[in-house]
C-alpha positions as a printed NumPy array, in Angstrom:
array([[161.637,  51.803, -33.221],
       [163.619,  48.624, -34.235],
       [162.547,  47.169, -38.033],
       [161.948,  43.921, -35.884],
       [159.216,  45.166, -33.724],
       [157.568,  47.67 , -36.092],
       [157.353,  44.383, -38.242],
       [155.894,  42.523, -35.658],
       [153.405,  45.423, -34.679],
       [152.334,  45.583, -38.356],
       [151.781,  41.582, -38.6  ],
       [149.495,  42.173, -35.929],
       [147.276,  44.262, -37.478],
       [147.446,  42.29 , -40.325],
       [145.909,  39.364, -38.199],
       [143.327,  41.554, -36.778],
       [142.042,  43.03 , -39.784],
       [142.078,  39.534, -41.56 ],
       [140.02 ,  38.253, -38.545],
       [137.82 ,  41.3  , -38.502],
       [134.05 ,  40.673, -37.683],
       [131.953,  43.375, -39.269],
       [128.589,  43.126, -37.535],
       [130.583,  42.549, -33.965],
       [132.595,  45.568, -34.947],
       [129.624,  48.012, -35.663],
       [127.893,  46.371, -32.127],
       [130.657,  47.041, -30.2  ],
       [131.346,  50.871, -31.481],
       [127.765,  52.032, -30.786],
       [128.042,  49.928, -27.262],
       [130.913,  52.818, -27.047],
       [128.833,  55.549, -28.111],
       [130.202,  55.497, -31.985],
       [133.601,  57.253, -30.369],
       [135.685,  54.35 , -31.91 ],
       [136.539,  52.025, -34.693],
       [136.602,  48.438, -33.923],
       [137.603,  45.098, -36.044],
       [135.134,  43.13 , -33.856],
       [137.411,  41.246, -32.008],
       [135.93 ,  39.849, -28.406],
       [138.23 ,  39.766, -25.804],
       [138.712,  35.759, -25.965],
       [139.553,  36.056, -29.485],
       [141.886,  39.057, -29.525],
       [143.969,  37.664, -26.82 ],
       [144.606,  34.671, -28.847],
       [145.598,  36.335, -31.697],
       [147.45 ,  38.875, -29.96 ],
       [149.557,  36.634, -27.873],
       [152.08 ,  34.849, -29.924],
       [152.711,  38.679, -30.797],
       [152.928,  40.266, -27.212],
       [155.202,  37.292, -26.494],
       [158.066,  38.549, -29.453],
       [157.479,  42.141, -28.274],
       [157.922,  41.515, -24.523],
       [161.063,  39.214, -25.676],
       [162.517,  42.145, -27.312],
       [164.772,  45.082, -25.947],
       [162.877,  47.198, -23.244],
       [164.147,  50.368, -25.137],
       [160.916,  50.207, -27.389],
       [158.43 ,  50.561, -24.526],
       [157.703,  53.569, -25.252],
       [157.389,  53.073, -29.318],
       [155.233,  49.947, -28.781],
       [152.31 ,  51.753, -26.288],
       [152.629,  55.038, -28.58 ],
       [151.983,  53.053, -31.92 ],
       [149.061,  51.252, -30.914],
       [147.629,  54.035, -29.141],
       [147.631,  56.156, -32.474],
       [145.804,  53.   , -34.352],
       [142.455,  54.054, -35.111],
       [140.792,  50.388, -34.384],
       [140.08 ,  49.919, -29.979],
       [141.974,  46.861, -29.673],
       [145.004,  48.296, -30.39 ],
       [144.395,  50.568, -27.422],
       [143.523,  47.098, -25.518],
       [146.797,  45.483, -26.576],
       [148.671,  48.375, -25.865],
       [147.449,  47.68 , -21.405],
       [148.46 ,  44.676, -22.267],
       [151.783,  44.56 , -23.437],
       [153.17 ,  47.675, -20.759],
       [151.785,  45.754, -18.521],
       [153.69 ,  42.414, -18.701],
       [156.669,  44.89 , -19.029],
       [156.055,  46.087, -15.823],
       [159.528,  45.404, -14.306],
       [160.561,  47.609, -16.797],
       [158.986,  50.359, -15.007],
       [160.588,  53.519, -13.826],
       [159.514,  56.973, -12.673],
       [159.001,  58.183, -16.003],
       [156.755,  55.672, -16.96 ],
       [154.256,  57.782, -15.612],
       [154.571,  60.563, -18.349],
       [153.614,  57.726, -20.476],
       [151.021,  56.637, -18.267],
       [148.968,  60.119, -18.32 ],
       [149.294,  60.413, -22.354],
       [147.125,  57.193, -22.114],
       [144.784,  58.706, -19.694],
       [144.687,  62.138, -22.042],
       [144.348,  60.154, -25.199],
       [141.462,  58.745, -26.701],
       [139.937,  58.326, -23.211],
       [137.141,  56.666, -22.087],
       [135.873,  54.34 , -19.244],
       [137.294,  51.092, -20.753],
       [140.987,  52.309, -20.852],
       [140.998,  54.669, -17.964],
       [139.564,  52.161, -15.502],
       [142.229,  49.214, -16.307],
       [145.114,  52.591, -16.866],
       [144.207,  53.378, -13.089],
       [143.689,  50.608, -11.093],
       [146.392,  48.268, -12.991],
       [148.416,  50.431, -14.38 ],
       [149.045,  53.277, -12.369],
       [147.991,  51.509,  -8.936],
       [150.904,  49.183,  -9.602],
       [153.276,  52.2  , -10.148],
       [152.139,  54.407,  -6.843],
       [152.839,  50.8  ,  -5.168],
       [156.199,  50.612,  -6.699],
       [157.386,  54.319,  -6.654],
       [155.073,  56.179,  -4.011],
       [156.805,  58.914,  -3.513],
       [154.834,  59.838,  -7.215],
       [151.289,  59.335,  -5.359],
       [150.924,  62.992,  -3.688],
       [152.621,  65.436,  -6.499],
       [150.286,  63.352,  -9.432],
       [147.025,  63.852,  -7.166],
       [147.743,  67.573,  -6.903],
       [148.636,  67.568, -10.63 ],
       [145.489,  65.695, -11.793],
       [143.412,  67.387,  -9.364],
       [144.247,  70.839, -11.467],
       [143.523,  69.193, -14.978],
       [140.575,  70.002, -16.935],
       [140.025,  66.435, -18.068],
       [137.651,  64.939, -15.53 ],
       [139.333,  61.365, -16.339],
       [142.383,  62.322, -14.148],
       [140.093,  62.977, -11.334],
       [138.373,  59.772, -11.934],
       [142.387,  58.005, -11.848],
       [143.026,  59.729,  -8.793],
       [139.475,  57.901,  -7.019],
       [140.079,  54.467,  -8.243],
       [143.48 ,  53.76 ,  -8.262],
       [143.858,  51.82 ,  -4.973],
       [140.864,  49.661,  -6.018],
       [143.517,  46.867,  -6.049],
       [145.037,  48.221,  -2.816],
       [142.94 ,  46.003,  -0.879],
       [143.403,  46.514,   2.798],
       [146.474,  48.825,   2.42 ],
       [144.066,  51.488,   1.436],
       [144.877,  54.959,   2.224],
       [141.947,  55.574,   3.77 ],
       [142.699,  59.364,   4.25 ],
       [143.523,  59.951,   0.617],
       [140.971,  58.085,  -0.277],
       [138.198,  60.089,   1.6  ],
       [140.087,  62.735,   0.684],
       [139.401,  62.167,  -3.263],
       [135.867,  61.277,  -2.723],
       [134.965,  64.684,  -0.627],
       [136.625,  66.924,  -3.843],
       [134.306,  64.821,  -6.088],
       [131.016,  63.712,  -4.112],
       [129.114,  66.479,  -5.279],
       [130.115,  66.587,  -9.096],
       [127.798,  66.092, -11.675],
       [129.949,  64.267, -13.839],
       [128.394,  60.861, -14.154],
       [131.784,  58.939, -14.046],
       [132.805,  60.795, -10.8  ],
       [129.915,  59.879,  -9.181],
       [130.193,  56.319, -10.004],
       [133.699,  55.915,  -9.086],
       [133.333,  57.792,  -5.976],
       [130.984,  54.845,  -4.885],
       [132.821,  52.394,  -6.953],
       [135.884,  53.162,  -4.583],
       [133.896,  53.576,  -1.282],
       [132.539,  50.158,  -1.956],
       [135.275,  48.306,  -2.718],
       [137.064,  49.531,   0.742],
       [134.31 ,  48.599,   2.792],
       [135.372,  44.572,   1.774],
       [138.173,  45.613,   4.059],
       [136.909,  48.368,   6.623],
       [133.255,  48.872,   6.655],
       [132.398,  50.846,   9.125],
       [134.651,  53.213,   7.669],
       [133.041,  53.406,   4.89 ],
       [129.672,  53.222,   6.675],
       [130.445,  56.126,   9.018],
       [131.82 ,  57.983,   5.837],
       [128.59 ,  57.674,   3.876],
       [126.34 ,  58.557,   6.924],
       [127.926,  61.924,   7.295],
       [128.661,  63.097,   3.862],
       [125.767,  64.313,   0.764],
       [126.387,  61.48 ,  -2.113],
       [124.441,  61.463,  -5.334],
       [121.939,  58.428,  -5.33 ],
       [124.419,  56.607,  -7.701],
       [127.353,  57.292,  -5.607],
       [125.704,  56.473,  -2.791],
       [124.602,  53.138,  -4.398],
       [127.585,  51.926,  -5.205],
       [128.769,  52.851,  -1.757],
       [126.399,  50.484,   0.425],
       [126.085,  47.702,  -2.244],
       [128.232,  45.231,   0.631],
       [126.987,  47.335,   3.45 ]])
């Protein structure tokens, strides 16, 4: 990493920590089940601090992508992780096919609904768009992993595809996962059923009538039907 950026990472943690609110910070890590630190930043306030900052680091030479996600991933405090979505991605014409290695540490890493849902749909959703020759050989990867979040990427990634859905792969996803008992697989199987029936309803419709969805699932399915 260049002395100028790690500088510029450090001066923003510097600004956090001076701007740290202790009674938001403890509200906000039991909101996320006490699984991380926070300095108690809402989102309003650590975008304004953090911008003048993402500005110098998106200025900078593309060749620290990589250093910039990877050292605010490892902070300990959640806003790094938040600043981190950020930055990669207003460096998103940056992107190549390996950005996706980087893409999946995120996912494995200190995962939980609040990074995984913007790593998917924004994120990764933008990638498949760009490069989507990477869509089929990262479901069959992520459909072998262990860590459920993966399966949860592969169900809500198009949210943002709108009406260029696959609608295959997408019922596809939902009939591996319909039936698990992970909580966050059943809601984003109906989280992504509903959000294609804004575009194709009676898809949607016909797919819920002849498939077995948990009552959450099913939900979040027919909330626009």
């Amino acid at each position: 990493m260049k002395k100028e950026t790690k500088a510029t990472l450090e001066k923003l943690l510097l600004v956090f920590q001076k701007n740290a609110n202790p009674y938001q910070a403890e509200r906000m890590k039991a909101y996320m089940r006490n699984l991380f630190d926070f300095y108690g930043l809402q989102k309003d306030k650590r975008v304004e601090l953090a911008s003048p900052f993402l500005k110098q680091l998106v200025a900078s030479s593309d060749e620290n992508i990589n250093d910039v996600v990877m050292f605010l991933w490892k902070q300990p405090h959640r806003e790094c992780q938040y600043v981190a979505m950020e930055y990669i991605f207003k460096m998103h014409k940056e992107w190549n096919p390996e950005t996706l290695e980087l893409f999946e540490y995120m996912i494995a890493q200190k995962s939980w609904w609040d990074t995984i849902d913007f790593i998917a749909s924004s994120l990764i959703g933008k990638l498949f768009q760009k490069y989507p020759q990477l869509i089929m050989p990262s479901i069959e990867k992520w459909d072998g992993e262990n860590l459920f979040w993966f399966h949860r990427t592969t169900l809500i990634f198009q949210l943002k595809y709108a009406a260029k859905t696959d609608q295959h792969l997408l019922f596809v996803q939902c009939e591996k996962y319909l039936r698990s008992k992970e909580f966050f697989l059943q809601k984003a199987v109906g989280w992504s059923l509903r959000q294609y029936s804004k575009f194709n309803a009676d898809a949607v419709r016909k797919f819920v009538d002849t498939h077995q969805l948990f009552t959450i699932s099913l939900r979040e399915a027919k909330k626009y039907l």
